[in-house]
PDB file of C-alpha atoms and ligand atoms in Angstrom:
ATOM      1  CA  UNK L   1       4.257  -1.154 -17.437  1.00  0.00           C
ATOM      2  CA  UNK L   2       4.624  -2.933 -20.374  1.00  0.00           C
ATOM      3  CA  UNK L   3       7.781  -5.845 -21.042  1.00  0.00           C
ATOM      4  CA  UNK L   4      11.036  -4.644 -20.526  1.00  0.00           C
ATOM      5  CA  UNK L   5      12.850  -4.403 -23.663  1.00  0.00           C
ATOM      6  CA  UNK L   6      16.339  -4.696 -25.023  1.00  0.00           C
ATOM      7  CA  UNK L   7      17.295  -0.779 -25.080  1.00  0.00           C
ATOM      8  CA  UNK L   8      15.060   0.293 -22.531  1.00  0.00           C
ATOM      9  CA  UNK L   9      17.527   2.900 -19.896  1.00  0.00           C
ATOM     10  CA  UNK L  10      16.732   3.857 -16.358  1.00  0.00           C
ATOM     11  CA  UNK L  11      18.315   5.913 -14.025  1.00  0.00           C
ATOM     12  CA  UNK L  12      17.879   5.508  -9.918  1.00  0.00           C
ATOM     13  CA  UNK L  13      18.702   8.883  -7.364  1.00  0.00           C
ATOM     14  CA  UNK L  14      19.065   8.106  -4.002  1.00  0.00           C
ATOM     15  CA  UNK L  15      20.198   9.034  -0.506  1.00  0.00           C
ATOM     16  CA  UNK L  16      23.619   8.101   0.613  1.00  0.00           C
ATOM     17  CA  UNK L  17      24.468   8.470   4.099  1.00  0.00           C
ATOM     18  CA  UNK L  18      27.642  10.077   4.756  1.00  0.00           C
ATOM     19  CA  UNK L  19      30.292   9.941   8.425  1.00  0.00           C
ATOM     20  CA  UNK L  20      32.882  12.471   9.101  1.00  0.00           C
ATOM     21  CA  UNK L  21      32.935  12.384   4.974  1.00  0.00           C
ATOM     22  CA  UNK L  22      32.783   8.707   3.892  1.00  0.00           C
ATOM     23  CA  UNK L  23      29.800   7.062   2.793  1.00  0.00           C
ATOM     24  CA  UNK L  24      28.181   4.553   4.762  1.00  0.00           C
ATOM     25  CA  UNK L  25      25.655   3.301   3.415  1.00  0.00           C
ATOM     26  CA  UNK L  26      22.529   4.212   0.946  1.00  0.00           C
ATOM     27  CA  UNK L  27      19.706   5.200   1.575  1.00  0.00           C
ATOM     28  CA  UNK L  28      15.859   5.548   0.156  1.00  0.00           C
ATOM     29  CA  UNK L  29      15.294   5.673  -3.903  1.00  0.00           C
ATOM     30  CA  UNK L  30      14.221   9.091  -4.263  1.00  0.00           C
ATOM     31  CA  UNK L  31      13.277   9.555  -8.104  1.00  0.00           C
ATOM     32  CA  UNK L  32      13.493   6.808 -10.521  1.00  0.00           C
ATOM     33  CA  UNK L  33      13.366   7.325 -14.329  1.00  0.00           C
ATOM     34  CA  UNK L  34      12.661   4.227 -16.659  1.00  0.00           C
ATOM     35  CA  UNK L  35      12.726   4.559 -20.219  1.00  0.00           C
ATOM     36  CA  UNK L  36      10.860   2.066 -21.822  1.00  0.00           C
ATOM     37  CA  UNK L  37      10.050   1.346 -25.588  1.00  0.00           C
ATOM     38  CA  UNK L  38      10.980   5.088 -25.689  1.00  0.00           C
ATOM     39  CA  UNK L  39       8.261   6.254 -23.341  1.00  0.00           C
ATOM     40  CA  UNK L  40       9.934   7.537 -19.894  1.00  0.00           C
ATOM     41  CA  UNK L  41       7.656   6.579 -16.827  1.00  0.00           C
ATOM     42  CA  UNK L  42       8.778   8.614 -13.532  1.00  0.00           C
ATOM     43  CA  UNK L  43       8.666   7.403  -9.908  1.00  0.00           C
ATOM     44  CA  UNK L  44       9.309  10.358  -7.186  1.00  0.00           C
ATOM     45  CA  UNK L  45       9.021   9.892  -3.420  1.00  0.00           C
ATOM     46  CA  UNK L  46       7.387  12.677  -1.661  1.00  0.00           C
ATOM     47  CA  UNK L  47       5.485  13.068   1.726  1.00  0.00           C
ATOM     48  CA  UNK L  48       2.957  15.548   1.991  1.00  0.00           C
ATOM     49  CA  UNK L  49       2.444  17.060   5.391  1.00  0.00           C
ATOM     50  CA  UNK L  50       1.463  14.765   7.856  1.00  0.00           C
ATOM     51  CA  UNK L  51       1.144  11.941   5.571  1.00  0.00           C
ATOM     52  CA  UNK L  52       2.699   8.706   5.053  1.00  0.00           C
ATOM     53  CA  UNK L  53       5.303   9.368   2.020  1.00  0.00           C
ATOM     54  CA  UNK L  54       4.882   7.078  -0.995  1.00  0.00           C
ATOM     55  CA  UNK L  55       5.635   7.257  -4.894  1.00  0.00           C
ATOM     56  CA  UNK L  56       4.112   9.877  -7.368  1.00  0.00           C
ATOM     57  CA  UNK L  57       4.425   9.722 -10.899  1.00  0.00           C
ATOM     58  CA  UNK L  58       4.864  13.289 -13.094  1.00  0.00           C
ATOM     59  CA  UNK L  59       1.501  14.649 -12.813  1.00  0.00           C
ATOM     60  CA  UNK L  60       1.613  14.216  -8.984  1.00  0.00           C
ATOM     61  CA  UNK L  61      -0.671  10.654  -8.932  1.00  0.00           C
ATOM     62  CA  UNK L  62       0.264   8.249  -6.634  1.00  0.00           C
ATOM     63  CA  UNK L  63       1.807   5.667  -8.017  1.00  0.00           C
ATOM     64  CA  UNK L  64       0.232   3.303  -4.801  1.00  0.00           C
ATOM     65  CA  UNK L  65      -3.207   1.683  -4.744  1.00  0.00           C
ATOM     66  CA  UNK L  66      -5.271   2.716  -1.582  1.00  0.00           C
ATOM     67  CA  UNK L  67      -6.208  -0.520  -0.446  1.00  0.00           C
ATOM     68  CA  UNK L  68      -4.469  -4.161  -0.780  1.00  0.00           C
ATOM     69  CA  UNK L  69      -6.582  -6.349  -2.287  1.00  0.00           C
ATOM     70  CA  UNK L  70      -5.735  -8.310   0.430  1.00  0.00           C
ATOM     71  CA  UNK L  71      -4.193  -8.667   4.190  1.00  0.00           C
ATOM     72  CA  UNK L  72      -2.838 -11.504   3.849  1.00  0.00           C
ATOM     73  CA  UNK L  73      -0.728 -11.916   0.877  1.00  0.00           C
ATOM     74  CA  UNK L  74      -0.822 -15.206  -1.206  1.00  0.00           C
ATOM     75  CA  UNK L  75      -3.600 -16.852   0.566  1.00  0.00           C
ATOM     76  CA  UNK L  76      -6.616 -18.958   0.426  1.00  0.00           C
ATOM     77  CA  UNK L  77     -10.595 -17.174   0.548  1.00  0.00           C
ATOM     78  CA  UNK L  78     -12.174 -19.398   2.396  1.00  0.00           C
ATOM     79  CA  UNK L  79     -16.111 -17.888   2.115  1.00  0.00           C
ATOM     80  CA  UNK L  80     -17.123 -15.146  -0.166  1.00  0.00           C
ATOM     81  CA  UNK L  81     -19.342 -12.057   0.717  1.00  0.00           C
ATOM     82  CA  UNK L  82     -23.038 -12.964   0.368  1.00  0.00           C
ATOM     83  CA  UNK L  83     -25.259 -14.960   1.630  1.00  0.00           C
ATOM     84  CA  UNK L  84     -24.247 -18.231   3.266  1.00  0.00           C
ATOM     85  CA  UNK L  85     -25.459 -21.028   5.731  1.00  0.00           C
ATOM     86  CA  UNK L  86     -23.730 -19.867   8.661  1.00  0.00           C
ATOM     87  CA  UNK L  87     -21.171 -22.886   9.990  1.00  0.00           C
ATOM     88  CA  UNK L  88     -22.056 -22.367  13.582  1.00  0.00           C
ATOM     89  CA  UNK L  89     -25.648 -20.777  13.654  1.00  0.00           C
ATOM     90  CA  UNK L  90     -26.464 -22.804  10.419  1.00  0.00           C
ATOM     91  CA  UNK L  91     -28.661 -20.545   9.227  1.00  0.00           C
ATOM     92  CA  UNK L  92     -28.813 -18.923   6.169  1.00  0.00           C
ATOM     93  CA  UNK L  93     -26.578 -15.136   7.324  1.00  0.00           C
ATOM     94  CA  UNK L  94     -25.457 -12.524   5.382  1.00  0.00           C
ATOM     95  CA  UNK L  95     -21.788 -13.138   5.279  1.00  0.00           C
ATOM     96  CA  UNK L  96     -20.426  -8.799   5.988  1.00  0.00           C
ATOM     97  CA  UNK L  97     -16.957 -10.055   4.887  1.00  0.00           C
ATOM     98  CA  UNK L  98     -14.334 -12.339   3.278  1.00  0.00           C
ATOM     99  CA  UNK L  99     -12.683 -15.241   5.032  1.00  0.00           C
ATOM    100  CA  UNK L 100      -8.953 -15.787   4.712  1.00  0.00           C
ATOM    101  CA  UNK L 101      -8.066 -18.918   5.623  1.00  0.00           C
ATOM    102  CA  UNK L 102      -4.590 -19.204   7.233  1.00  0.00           C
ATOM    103  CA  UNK L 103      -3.049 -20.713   9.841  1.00  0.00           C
ATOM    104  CA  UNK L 104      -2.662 -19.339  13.447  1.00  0.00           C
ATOM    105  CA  UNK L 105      -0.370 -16.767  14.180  1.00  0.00           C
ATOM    106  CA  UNK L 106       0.048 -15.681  10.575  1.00  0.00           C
ATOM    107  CA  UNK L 107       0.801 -11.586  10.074  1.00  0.00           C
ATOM    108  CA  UNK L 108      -2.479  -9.663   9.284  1.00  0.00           C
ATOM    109  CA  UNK L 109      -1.219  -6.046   7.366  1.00  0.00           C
ATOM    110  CA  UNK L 110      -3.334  -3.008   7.062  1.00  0.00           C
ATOM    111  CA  UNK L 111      -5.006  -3.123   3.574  1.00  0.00           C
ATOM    112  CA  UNK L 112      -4.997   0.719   3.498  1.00  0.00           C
ATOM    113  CA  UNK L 113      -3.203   3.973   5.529  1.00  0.00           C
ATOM    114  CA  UNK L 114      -5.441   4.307   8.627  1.00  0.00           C
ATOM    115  CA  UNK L 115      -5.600   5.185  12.261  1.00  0.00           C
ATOM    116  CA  UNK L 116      -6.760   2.365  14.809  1.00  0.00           C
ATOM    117  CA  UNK L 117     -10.515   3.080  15.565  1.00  0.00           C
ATOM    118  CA  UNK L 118     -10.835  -0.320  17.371  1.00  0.00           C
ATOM    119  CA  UNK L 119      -8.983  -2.275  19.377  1.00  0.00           C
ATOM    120  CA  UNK L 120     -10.251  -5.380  21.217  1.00  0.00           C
ATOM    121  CA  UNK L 121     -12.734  -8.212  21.812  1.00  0.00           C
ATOM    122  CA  UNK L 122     -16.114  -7.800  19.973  1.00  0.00           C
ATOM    123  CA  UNK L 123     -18.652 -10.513  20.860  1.00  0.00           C
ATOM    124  CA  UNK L 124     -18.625 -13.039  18.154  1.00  0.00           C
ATOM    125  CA  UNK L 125     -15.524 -11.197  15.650  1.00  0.00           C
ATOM    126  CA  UNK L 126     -13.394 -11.724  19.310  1.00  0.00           C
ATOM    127  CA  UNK L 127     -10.119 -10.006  19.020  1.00  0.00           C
ATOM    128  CA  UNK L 128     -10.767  -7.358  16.495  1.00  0.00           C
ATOM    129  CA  UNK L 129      -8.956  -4.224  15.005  1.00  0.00           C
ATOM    130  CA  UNK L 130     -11.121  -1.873  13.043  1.00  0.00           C
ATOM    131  CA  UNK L 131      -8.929   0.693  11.037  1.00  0.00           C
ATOM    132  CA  UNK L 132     -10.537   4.459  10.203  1.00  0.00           C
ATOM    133  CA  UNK L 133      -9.682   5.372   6.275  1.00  0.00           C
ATOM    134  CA  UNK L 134     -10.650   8.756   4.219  1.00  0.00           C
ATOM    135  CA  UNK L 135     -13.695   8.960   2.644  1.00  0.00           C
ATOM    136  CA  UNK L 136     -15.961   7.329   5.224  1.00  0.00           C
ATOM    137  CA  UNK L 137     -13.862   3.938   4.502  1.00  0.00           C
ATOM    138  CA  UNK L 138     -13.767   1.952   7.644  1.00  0.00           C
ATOM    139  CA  UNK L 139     -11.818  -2.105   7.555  1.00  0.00           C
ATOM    140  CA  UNK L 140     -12.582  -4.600  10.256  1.00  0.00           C
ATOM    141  CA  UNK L 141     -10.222  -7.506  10.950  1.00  0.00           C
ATOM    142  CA  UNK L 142     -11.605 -10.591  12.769  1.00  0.00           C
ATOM    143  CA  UNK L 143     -10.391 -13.796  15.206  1.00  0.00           C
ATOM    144  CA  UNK L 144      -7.273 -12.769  15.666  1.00  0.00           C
ATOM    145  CA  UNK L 145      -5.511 -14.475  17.996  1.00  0.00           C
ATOM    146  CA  UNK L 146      -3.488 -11.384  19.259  1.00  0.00           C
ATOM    147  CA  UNK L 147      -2.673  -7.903  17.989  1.00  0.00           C
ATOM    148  CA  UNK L 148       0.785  -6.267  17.311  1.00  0.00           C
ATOM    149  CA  UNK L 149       2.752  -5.035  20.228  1.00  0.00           C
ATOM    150  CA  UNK L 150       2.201  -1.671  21.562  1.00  0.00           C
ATOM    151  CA  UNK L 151      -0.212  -0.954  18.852  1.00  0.00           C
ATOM    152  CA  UNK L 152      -3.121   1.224  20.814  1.00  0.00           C
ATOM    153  CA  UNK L 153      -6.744   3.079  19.603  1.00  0.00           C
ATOM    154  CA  UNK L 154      -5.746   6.747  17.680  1.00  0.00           C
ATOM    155  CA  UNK L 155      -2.319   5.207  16.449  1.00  0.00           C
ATOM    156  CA  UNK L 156      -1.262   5.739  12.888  1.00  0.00           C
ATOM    157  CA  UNK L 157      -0.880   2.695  10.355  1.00  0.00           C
ATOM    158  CA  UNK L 158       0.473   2.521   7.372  1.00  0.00           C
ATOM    159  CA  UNK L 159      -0.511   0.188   3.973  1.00  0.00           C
ATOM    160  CA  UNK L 160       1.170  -2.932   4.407  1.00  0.00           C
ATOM    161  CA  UNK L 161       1.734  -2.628   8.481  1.00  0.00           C
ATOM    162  CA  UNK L 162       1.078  -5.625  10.536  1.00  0.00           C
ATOM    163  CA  UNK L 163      -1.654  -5.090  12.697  1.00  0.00           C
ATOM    164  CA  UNK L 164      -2.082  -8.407  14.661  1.00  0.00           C
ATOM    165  CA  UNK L 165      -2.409 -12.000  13.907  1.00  0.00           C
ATOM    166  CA  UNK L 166      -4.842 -14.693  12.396  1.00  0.00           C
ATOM    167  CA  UNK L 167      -6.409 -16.876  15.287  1.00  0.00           C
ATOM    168  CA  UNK L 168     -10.001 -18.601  16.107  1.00  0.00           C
ATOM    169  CA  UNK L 169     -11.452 -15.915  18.747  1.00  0.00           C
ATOM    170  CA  UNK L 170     -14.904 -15.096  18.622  1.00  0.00           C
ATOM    171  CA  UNK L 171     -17.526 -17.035  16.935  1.00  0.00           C
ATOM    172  CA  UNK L 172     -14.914 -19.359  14.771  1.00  0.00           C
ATOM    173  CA  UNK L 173     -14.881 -22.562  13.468  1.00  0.00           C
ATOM    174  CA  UNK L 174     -11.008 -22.825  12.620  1.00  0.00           C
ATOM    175  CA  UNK L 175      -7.794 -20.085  12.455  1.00  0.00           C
ATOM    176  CA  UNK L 176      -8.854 -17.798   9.562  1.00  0.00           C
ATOM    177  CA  UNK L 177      -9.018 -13.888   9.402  1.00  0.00           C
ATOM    178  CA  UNK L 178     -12.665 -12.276   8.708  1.00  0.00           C
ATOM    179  CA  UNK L 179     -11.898  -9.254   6.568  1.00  0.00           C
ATOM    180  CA  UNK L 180     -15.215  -6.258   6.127  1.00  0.00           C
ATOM    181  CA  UNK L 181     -14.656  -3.306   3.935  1.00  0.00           C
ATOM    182  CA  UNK L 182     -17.241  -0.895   4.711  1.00  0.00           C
ATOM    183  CA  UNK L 183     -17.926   2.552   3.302  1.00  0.00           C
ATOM    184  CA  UNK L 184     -20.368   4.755   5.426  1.00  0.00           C
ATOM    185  CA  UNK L 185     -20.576   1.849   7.607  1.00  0.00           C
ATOM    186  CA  UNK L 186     -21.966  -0.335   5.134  1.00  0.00           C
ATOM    187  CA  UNK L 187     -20.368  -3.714   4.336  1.00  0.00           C
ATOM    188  CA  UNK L 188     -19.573  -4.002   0.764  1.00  0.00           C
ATOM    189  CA  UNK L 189     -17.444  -6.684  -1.079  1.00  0.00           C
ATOM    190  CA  UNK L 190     -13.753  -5.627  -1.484  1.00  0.00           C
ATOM    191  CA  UNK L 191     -12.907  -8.411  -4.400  1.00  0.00           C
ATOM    192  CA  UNK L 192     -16.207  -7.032  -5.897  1.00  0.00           C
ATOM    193  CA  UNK L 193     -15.950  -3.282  -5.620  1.00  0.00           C
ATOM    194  CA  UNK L 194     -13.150  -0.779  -8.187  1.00  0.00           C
ATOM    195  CA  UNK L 195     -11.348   0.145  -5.305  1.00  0.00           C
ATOM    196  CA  UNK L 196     -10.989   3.727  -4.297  1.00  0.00           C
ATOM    197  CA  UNK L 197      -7.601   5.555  -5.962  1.00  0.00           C
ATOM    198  CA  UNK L 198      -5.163   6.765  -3.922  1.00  0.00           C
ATOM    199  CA  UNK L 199      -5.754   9.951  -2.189  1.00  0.00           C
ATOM    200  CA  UNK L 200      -4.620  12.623  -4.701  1.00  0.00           C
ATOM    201  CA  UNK L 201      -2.664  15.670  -3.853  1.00  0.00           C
ATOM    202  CA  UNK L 202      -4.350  19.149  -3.304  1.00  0.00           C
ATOM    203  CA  UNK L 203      -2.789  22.208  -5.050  1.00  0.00           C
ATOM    204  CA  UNK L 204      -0.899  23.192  -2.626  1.00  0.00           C
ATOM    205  CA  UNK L 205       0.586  19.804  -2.051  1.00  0.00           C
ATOM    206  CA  UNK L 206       1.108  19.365  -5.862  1.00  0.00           C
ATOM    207  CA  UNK L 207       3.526  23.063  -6.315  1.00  0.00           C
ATOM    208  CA  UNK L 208       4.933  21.425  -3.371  1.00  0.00           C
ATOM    209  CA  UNK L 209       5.866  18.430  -4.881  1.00  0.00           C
ATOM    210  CA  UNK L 210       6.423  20.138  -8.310  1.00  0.00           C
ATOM    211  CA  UNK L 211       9.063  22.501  -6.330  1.00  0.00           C
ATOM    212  CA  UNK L 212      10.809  18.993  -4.796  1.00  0.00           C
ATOM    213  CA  UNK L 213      10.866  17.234  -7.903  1.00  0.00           C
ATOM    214  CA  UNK L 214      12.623  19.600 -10.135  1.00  0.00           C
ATOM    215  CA  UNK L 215      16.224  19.576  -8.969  1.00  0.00           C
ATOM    216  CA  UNK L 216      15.568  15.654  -8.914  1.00  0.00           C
ATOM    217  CA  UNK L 217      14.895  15.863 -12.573  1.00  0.00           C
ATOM    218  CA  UNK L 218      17.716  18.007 -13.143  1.00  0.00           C
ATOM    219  CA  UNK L 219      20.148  15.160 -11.810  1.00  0.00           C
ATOM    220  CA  UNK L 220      18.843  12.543 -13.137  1.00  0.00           C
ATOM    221  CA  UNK L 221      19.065  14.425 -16.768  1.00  0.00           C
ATOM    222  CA  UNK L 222      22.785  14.670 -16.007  1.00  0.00           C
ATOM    223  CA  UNK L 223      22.837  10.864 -15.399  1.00  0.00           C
ATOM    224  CA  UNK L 224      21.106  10.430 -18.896  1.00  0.00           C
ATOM    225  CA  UNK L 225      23.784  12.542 -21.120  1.00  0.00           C
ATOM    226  CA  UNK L 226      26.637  10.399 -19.053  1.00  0.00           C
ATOM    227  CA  UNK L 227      24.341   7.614 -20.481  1.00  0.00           C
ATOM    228  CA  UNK L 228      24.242   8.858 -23.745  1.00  0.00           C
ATOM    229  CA  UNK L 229      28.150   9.408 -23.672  1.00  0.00           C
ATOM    230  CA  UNK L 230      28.672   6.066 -22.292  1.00  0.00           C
ATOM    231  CA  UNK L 231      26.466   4.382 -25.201  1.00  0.00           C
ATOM    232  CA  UNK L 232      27.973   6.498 -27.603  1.00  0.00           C
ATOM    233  CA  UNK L 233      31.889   5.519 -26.863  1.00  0.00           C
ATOM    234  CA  UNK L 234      30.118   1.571 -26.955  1.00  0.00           C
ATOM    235  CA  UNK L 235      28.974   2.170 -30.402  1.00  0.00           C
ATOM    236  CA  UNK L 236      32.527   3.520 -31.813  1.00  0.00           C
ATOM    237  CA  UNK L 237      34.650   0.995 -29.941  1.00  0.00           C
ATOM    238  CA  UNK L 238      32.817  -1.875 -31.956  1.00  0.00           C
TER     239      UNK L 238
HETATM  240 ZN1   ZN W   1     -16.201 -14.273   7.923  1.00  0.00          ZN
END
């Protein structure tokens, strides 16, 4: 999206939650439509069977990336993928990953929707999650110094989820997360790679979507004529 310009209209639909007839509170956005610089851009949440829901835009795309760029927000890389002298072996090592430094205990979130392939130590990555994508996309996270409660091999995460925590297990010279992005179970370099899209709907998925989305679109085109109306008495009170 582009700036946000004087003119520009958008119009929200969402749940409310109702008790014995009152409302008591709201709920999540369903469809959002933003109109801007004339050009209306559509945001509608759907969940396709036995999927995590997220945001689709008209033509059924998702409006979500399939991997974070990173799991941990707004921090540091430490060491690049490549080749490196190795800080403890001091050797020159291929380097699988990308370091993250950060300090003990901070949150590690899944980069991508995933089920929990690994769980554990791991010789020299010690406490170590490794997360099972689509498309033969597996994630490793390193050193952690312990993993989210309760969280077990075959359970379900979503993007975003925490996972576990960053901590100096394994072979580790100081608190950092060791991140590896591997596709057919070979390492490549996430900052270096055009991530995957978003897993796109099937057909059958997509009419169902269509089918969900129309009434949406029906409200929220009764929201814009009250907008219209509402502009219009603006203009002739002036
Ligand atoms: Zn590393």
């Amino acid at each position: 999206m582009r700036d946000i310009r004087k003119g520009d209209q958008f119009r929200v639909l969402y749940e409310t939650r109702m008790h014995e007839g009152r409302p008591t509170g709201s709920g999540r956005v369903l469809a959002v439509q933003y109109i801007n610089d004339g050009k209306l851009i559509e945001a509608m949440w759907f969940a396709p069977e036995g999927q995590n829901g997220g945001y689709y835009d008209k033509d059924g795309k998702s409006l979500k990336a399939a991997f974070l760029r990173s799991a941990i927000p707004f921090t540091r890389v430490s060491s690049t993928f490549g080749k490196r002298m190795h800080p403890i072996h001091k050797r020159w090592k291929m380097h699988a990953g990308i370091d993250f430094a950060a300090p003990t205990g901070t949150p590690i979130r899944a980069t991508g929707d995933g089920i929990v392939d690994f769980i554990g130590n791991k010789g020299g990555y010690g406490k170590t999650i490794v997360l099972r994508h689509p498309n033969n996309i597996t994630t490793l996270f390193a050193h952690q110094s312990r993993f989210a409660k309760g969280l077990k091999r075959g359970d379900r995460v979503a993007q975003g989820e925490i996972i576990g925590y960053v901590g100096s297990t394994g072979w580790s010279t100081g608190p950092h997360l060791h991140y590896e992005f591997r596709v057919n179970d070979k390492p490549v370099d996430p900052l270096g790679i055009k991530m995957p899209e978003a897993v796109v709907l099937d057909n059958k998925q997509r009419e169902q979507f269509y089918a969900q989305a129309l009434p949406w679109r029906d409200q929220l085109e009764r929201i814009a004529e009250l907008q219209d109306l509402d502009s219009n008495l603006q203009v002739a009170g002036r």
